[in-house]
Coordinates of C-alpha atoms in Angstrom, one line a residue:
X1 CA -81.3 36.1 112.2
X2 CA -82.0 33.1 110.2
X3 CA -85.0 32.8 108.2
X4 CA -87.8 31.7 110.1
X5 CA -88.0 28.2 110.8
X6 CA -89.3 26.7 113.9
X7 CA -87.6 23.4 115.0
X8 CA -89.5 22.0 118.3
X9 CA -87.9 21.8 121.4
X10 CA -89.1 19.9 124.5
X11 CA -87.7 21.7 127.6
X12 CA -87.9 18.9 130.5
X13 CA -88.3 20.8 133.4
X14 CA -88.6 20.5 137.0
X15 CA -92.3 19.6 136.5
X16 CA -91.5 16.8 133.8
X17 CA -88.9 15.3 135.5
X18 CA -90.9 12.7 137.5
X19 CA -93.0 11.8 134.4
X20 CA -92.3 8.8 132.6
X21 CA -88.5 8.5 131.0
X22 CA -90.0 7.4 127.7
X23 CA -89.7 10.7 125.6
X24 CA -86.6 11.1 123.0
X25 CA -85.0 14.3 123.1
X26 CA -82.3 14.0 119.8
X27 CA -78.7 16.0 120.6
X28 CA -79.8 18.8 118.1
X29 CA -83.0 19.4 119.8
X30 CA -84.9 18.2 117.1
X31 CA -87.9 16.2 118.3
X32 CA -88.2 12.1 117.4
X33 CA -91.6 11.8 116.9
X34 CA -91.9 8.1 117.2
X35 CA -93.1 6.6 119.7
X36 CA -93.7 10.1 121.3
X37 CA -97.9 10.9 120.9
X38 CA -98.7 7.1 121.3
X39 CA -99.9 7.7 124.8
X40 CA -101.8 11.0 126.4
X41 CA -98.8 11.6 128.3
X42 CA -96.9 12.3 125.4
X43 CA -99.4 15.2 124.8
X44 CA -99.5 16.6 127.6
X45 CA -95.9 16.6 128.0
X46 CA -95.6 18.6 124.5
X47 CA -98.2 21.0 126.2
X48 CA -96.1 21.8 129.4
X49 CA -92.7 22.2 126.6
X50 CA -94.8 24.7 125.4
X51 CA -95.2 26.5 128.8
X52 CA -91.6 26.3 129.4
X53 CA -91.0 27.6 125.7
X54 CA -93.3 31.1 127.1
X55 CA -91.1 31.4 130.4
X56 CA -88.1 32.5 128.3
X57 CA -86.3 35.7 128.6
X58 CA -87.3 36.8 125.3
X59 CA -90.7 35.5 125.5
X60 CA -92.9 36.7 129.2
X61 CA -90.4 35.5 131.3
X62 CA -89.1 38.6 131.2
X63 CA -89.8 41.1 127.7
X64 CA -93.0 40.6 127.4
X65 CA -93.8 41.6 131.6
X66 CA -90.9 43.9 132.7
X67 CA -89.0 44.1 129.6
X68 CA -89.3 46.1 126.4
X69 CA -92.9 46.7 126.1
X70 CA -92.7 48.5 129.9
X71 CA -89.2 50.4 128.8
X72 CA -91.6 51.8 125.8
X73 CA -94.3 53.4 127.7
X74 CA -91.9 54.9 129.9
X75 CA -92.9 52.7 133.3
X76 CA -88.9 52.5 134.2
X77 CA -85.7 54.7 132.9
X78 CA -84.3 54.6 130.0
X79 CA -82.3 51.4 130.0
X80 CA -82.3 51.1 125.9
X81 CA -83.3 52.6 122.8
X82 CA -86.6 51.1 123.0
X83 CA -87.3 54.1 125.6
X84 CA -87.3 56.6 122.7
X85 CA -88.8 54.1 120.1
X86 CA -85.8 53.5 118.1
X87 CA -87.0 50.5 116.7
X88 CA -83.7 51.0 114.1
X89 CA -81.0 50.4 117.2
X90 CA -79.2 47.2 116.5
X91 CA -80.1 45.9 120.4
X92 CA -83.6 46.6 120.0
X93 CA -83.6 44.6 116.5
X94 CA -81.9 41.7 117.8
X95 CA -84.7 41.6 120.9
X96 CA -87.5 42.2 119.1
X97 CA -86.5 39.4 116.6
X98 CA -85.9 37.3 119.4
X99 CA -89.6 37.3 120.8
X100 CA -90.7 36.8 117.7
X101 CA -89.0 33.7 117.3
X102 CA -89.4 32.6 120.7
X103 CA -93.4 32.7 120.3
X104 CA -93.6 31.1 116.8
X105 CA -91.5 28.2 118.6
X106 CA -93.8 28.0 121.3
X107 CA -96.9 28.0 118.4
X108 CA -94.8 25.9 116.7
X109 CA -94.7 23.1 120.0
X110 CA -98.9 23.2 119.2
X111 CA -99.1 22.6 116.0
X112 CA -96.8 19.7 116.5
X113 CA -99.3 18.2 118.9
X114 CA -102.5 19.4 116.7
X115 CA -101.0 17.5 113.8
X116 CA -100.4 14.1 115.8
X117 CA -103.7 14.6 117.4
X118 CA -105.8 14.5 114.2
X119 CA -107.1 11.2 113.2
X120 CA -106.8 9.8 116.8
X121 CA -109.3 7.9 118.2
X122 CA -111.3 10.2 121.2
X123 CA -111.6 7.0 122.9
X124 CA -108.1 6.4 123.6
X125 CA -107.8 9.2 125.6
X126 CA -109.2 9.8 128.8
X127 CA -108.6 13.8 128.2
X128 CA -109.2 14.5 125.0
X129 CA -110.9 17.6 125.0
X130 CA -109.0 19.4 127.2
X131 CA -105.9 18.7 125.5
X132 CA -107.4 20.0 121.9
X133 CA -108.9 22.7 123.8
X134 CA -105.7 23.6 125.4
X135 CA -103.8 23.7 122.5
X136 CA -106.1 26.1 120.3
X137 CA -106.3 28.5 122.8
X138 CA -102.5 28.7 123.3
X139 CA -102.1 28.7 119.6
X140 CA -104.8 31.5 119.5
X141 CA -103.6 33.4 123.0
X142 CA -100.0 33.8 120.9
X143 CA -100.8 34.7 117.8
X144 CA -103.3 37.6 119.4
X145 CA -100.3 39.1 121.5
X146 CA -97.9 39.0 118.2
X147 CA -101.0 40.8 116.6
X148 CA -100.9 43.7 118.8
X149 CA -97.4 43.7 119.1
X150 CA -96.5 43.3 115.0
X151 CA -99.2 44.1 114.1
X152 CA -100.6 47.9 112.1
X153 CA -102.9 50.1 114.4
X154 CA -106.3 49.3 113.9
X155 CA -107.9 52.4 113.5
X156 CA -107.1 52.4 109.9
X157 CA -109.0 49.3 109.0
X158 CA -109.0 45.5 109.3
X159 CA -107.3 45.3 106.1
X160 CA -103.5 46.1 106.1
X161 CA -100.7 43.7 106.4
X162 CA -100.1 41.8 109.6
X163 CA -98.7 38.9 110.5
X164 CA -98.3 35.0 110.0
X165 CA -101.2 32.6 111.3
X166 CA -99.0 29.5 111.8
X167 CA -101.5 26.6 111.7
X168 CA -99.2 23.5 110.4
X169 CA -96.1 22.6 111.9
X170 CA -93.7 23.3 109.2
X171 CA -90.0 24.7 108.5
X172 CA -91.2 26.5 105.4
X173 CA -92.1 30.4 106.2
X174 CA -95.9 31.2 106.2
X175 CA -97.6 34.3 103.9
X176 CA -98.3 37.4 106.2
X177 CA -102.1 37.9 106.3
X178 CA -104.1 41.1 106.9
X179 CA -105.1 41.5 110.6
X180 CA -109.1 40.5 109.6
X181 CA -108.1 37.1 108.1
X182 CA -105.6 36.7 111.8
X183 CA -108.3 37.8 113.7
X184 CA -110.5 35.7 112.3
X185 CA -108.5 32.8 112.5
X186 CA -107.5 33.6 116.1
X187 CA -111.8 33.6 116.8
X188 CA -112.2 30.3 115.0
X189 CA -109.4 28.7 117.5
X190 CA -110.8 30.5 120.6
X191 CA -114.2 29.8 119.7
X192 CA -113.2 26.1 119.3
X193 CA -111.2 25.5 122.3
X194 CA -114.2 27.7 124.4
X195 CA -116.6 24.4 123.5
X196 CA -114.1 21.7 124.2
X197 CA -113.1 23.0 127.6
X198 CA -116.9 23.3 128.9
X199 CA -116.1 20.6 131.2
X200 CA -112.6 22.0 132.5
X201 CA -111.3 20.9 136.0
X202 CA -111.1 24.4 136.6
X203 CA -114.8 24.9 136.9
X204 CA -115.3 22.6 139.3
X205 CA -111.6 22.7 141.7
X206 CA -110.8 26.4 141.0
X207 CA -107.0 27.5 139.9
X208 CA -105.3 24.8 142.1
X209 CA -107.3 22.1 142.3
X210 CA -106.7 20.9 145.7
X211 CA -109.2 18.6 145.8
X212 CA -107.8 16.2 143.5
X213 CA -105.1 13.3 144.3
X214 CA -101.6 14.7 144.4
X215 CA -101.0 11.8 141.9
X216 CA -102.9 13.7 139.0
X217 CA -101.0 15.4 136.4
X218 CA -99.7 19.1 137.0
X219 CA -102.5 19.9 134.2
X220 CA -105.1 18.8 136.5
X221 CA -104.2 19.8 139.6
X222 CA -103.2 23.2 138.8
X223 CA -105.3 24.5 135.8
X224 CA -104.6 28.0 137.3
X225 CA -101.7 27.6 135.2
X226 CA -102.8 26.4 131.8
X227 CA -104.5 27.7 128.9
X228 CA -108.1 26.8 131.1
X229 CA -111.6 27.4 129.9
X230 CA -111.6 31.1 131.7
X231 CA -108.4 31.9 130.2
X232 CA -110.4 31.3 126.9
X233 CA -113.0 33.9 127.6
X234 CA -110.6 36.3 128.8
X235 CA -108.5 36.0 125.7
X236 CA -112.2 36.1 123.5
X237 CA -112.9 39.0 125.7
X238 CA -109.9 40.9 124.5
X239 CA -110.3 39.8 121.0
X240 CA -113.7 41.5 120.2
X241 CA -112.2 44.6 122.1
X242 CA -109.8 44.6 119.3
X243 CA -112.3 43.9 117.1
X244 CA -114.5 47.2 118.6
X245 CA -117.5 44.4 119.1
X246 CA -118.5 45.7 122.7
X247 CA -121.6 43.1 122.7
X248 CA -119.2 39.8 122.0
X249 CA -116.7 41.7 124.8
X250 CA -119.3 42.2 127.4
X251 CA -120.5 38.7 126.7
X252 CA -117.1 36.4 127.2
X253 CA -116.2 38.5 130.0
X254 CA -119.3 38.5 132.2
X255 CA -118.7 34.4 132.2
X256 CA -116.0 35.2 134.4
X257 CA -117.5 37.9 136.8
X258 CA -120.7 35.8 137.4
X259 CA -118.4 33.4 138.4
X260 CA -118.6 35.2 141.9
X261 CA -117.3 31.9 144.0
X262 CA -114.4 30.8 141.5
X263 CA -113.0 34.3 141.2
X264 CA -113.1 37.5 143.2
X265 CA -111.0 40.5 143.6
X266 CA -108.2 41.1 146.3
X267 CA -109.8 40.9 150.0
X268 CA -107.3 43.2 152.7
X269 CA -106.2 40.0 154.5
X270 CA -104.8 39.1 151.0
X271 CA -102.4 41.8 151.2
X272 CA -102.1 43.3 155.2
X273 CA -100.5 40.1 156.6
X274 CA -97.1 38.8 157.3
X275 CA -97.3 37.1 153.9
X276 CA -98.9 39.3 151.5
X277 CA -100.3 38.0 148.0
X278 CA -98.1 40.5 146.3
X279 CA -99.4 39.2 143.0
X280 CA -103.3 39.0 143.8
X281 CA -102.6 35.4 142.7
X282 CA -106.8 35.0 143.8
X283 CA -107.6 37.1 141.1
X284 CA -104.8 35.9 138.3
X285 CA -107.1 33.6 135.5
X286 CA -104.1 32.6 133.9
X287 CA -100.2 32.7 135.2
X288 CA -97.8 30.8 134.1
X289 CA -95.5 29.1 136.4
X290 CA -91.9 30.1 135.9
X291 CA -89.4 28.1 138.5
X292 CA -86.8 30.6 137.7
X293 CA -88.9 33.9 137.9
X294 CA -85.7 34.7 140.6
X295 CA -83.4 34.5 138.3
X296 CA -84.4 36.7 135.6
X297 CA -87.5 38.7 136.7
X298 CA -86.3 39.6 140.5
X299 CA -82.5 40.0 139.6
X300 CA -83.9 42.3 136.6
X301 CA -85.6 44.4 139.0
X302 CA -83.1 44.7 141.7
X303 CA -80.3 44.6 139.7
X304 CA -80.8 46.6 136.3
X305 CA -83.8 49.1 137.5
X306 CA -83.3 49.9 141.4
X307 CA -80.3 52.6 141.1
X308 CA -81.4 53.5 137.4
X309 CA -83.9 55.7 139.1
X310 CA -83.5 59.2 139.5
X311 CA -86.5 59.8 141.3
X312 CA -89.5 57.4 143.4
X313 CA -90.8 57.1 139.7
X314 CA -94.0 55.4 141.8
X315 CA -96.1 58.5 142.2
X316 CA -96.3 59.7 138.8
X317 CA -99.6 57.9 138.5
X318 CA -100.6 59.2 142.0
X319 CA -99.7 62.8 141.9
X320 CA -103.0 63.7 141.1
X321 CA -105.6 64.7 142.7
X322 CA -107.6 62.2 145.0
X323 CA -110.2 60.7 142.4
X324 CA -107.0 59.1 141.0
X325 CA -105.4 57.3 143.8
X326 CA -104.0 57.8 147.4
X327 CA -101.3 56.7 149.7
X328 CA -104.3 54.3 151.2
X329 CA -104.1 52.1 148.0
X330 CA -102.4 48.3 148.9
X331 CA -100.6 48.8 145.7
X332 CA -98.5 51.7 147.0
X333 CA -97.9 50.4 150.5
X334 CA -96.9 46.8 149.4
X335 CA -95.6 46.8 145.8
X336 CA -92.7 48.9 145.9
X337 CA -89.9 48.6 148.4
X338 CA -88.1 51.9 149.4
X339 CA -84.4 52.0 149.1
X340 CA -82.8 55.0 150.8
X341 CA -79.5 56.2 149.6
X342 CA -78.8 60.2 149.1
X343 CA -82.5 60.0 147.9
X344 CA -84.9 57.8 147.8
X345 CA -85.5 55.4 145.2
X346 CA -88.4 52.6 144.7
X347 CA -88.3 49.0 143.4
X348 CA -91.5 47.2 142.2
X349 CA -92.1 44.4 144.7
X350 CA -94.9 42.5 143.3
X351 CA -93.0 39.7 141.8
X352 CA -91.5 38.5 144.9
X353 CA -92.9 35.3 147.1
X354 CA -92.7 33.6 150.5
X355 CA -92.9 29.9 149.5
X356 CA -94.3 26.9 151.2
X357 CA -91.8 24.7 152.4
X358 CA -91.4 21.7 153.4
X359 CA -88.9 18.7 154.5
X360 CA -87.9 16.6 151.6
X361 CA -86.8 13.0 152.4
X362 CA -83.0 13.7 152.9
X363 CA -84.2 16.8 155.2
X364 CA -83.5 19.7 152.8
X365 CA -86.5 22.3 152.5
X366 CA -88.3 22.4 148.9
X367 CA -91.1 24.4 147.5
X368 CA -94.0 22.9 147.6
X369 CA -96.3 25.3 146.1
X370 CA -95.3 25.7 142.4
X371 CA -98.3 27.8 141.0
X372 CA -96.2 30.5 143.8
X373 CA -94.0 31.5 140.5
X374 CA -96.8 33.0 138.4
X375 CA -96.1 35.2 135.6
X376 CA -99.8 37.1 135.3
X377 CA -101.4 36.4 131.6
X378 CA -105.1 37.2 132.6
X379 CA -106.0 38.7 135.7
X380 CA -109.4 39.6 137.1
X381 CA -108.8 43.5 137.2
X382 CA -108.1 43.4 133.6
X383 CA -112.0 41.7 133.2
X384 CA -113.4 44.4 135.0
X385 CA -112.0 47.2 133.1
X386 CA -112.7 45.6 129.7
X387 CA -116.0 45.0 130.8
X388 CA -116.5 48.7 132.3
X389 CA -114.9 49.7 128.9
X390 CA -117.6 47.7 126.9
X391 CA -120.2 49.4 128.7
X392 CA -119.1 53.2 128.6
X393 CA -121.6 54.6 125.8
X394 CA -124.6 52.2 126.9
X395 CA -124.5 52.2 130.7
X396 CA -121.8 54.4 131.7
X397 CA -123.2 53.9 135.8
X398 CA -122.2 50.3 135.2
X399 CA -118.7 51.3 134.2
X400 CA -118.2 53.6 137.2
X401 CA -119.4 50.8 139.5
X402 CA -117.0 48.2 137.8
X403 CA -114.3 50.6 138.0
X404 CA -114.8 51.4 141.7
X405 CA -115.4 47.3 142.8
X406 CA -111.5 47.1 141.8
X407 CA -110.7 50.7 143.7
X408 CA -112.6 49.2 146.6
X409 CA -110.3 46.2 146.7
X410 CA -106.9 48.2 146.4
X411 CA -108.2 50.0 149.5
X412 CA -109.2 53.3 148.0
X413 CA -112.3 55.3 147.6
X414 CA -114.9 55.0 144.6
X415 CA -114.6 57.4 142.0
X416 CA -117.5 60.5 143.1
X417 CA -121.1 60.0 141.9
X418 CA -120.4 63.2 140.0
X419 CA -118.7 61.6 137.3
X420 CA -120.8 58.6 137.3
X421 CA -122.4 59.5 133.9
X422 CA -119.3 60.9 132.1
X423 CA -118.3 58.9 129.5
X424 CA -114.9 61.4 128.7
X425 CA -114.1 61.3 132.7
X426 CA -114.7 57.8 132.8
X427 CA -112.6 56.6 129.8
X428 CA -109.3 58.6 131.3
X429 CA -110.1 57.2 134.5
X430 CA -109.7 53.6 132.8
X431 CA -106.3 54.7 131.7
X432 CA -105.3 55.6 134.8
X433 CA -106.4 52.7 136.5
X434 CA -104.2 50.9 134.1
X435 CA -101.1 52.3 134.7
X436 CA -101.7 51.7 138.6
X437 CA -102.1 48.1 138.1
X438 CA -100.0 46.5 135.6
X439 CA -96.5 47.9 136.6
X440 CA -94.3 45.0 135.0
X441 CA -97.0 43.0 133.4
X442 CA -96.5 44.3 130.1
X443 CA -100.5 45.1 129.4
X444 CA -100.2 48.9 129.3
X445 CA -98.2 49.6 126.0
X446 CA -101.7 47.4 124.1
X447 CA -103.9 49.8 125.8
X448 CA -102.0 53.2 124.6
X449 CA -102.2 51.1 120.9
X450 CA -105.6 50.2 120.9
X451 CA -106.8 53.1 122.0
X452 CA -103.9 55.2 119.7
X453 CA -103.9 57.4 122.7
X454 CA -101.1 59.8 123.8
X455 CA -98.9 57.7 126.5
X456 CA -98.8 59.5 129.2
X457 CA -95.6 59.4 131.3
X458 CA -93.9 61.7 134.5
X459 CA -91.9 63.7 131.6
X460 CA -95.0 64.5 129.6
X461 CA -97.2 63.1 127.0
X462 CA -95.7 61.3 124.1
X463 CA -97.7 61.4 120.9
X464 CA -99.7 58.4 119.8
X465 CA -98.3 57.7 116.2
X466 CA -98.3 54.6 113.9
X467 CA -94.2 54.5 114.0
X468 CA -94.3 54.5 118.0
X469 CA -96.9 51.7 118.1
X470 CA -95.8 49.0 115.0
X471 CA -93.0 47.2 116.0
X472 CA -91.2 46.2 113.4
X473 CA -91.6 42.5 112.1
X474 CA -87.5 40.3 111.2
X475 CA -86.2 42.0 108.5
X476 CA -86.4 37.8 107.0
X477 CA -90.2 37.7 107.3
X478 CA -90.2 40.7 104.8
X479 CA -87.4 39.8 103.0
X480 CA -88.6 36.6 102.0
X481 CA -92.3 36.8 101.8
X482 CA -92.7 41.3 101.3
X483 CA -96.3 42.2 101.8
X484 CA -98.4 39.5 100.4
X485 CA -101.3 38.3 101.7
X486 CA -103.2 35.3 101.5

């Protein structure tokens, strides 16, 4: 790989294409600046590049969901050497390198619009704030998923070698830093963009924004998928988990439970209908919108994992007794499709959609319902957990009754008032509530890290261990800059 330089790239896609034919695009890719930030369009056209930067393959359109972080803790076959965390295999180099890159270019899209914002005039724009505030917590959002990703296990202290903070948009390679100057730089953005976005659409329309003029931006109408003022709390609420600051946890993410009308869990006509909400999309804070989710994520699915499977790998999270889970739950009915062949084998459902359609003027059929092709970022059942998590040595009784609101939803019963006050019982419960609900969303392997706790999987427990959780950063990044911090 080359060394580490981040050239931007504005991907026009579907969602740009009836925006104003203004923006320069050179042959290279490299981005002609002039002329580009001299209206708010231009901004907000950077912004939605940036989006289509994260859709990528090596990026969550596919690694970061189904890809490589699920392959490590075991949720599908072995399909590479990332199953047995052979972080030396030339293949798994080569993709770990390549989401590495991918997000710094995506970083390296917002610092390109931070940079042309500073010294502009607030009165020129009519959005000003939400743009900023969007940026910093995308910028902030990345960097905190490369952290716990890259970055060292944090039960050995604050102070070891981590990764890059990327604040200037520049070629020239940036010192690592140790993971208490990143994290602190990652709460100085997040606590930045949570004061500019106060007045969010969001707040006041909900994810889709249906009430306003189909002749608003995409940003407006559809802050369900953007970097939105809830998606900042969630991403502060899983920053001071890192940080082991329960308080600061507990605080960012009750702003988004006592927001009881905006967001609320799964409801059974979600689900048991003709057209079930396979991907809870009421309860998702933040998914991006990927218009070729079929493509890579579906085809991956159905192609690669379906007869990889040697057995209905499913029920290895519900082959336990019934505290744990039972055939009741809407997640076992509805997210995995059965395909019978000498055995059965299973196929993880939840990423596909019945669209909206409608008659274009020449008569062909179109989507009309673009936030339909989400790729989950934040969801609500994540909120409850780290909020039942926060609470499990000071009000354990909350945590159970956190824990069972999101059972209750799934269809299945609450965990027994037996265990109500056991903190052990009610910490492993978490864990198993995470492996029922983020099949292909990529959010168990920063649990298992977190945590350093044994990952569990049908073949046995693997060992937590530094060398199975630190994912090795581009052999350039330490070739050219070693261990020194800043």
């Amino acid at each position: 790989m080359e060394k580490t330089k981040y050239i931007v790239v504005l991907l026009l896609t579907a969602c740009l294409s009836a925006c104003n034919n203004w923006l320069d695009v050179k042959p290279q890719g490299q981005v002609e600046e002039e002329n580009m930030f001299d209206e708010e369009a231009g901004f907000l056209q950077v912004l939605t590049g940036t989006y289509t930067l994260l859709n990528a393959s090596a990026a969550y359109g596919e690694e970061l969901t189904i890809g490589f972080v699920d392959e490590i803790v075991h949720y599908w076959n072995e399909r590479s050497k990332f199953y047995i965390a052979d972080y030396k295999d030339a293949e798994v180099v080569s993709r770990l390198d390549a989401t590495w890159e991918q997000m710094y270019k995506a970083i390296a899209n917002v610092n390109l619009l931070l940079k042309n914002l500073e010294g502009k005039d607030k009165a020129d724009f009519e959005n000003y704030n939400l743009i900023k505030g969007e940026a910093l917590g995308l910028r902030a959002y990345l960097h905190l998923d490369l952290l716990r990703l890259y970055g060292p296990v944090l039960k050995d202290g604050l102070n070891q070698t981590a990764i890059p903070y990327h604040e200037e948009f520049s070629n020239d390679l940036a010192d690592r830093m140790t993971a208490e100057k990143v994290l602190g730089k990652i709460e100085r953005d997040l606590l930045e963009a949570y004061e500019l976005l106060k007045e969010d659409p969001v707040r006041t329309y909900g994810r889709t924004s249906s009430s306003v003029s189909d002749n608003t931006d995409l940003a407006f109408r559809f802050r369900g998928i953007r970097m939105n003022y809830f998606a900042v709390c969630g991403t502060l609420a899983r920053l001071y988990q890192l940080k082991n600051d329960p308080v600061k946890t507990l605080q960012y993410a009750n702003e988004i439970l006592e927001e009881t009308e905006l967001w609320k869990l799964l409801q059974r006509d979600d689900i048991v209908s003709d057209k079930p909400d396979l991907m809870f999309e009421r309860e998702l804070i933040w998914g991006v919108y990927d218009q070729k989710m079929e493509d890579k994520i579906i085809r991956q699915i159905k192609d690669n994992f379906a007869y990889t499977i040697d057995l209905p790998f499913k029920t290895f999270v519900y082959e336990r007794s019934e505290v744990y889970g039972s055939p009741e739950d809407y997640r076992d009915a509805r997210w995995w499709a059965e395909i019978k062949l000498s055995i059965s084998y299973w196929i993880l459902n939840k990423y596909n959609r019945i669209y909206g359609m409608a008659s274009s003027v020449d008569g062909t059929k179109e989507d009309v319902t673009p936030w339909k092709k989400l790729l989950p970022m934040i969801r609500l059942s994540e909120i409850y957990y780290i909020a039942a998590e926060a609470q499990l040595e000071t009000d354990p009784a909350e945590s159970w009754r956190l824990i069972n609101a999101v059972r209750e939803s799934r269809g299945i019963t609450p965990l027994p008032e037996t265990i109500k006050t056991d903190k052990v019982l009610l910490k492993d419960q978490l864990i198993y509530e995470y492996q029922k609900e983020f099949w292909g969303e990529g959010k168990l392997f920063y649990l298992y890290k977190r945590l350093f706790h044994d990952m569990i999987t049908r073949d046995g427990n693997i060992p937590a261990s530094k060398a199975l959780f630190e994912l090795p950063i581009p052999e350039d990044e330490v070739t050219y800059l070693g261990n020194k911090n800043q």
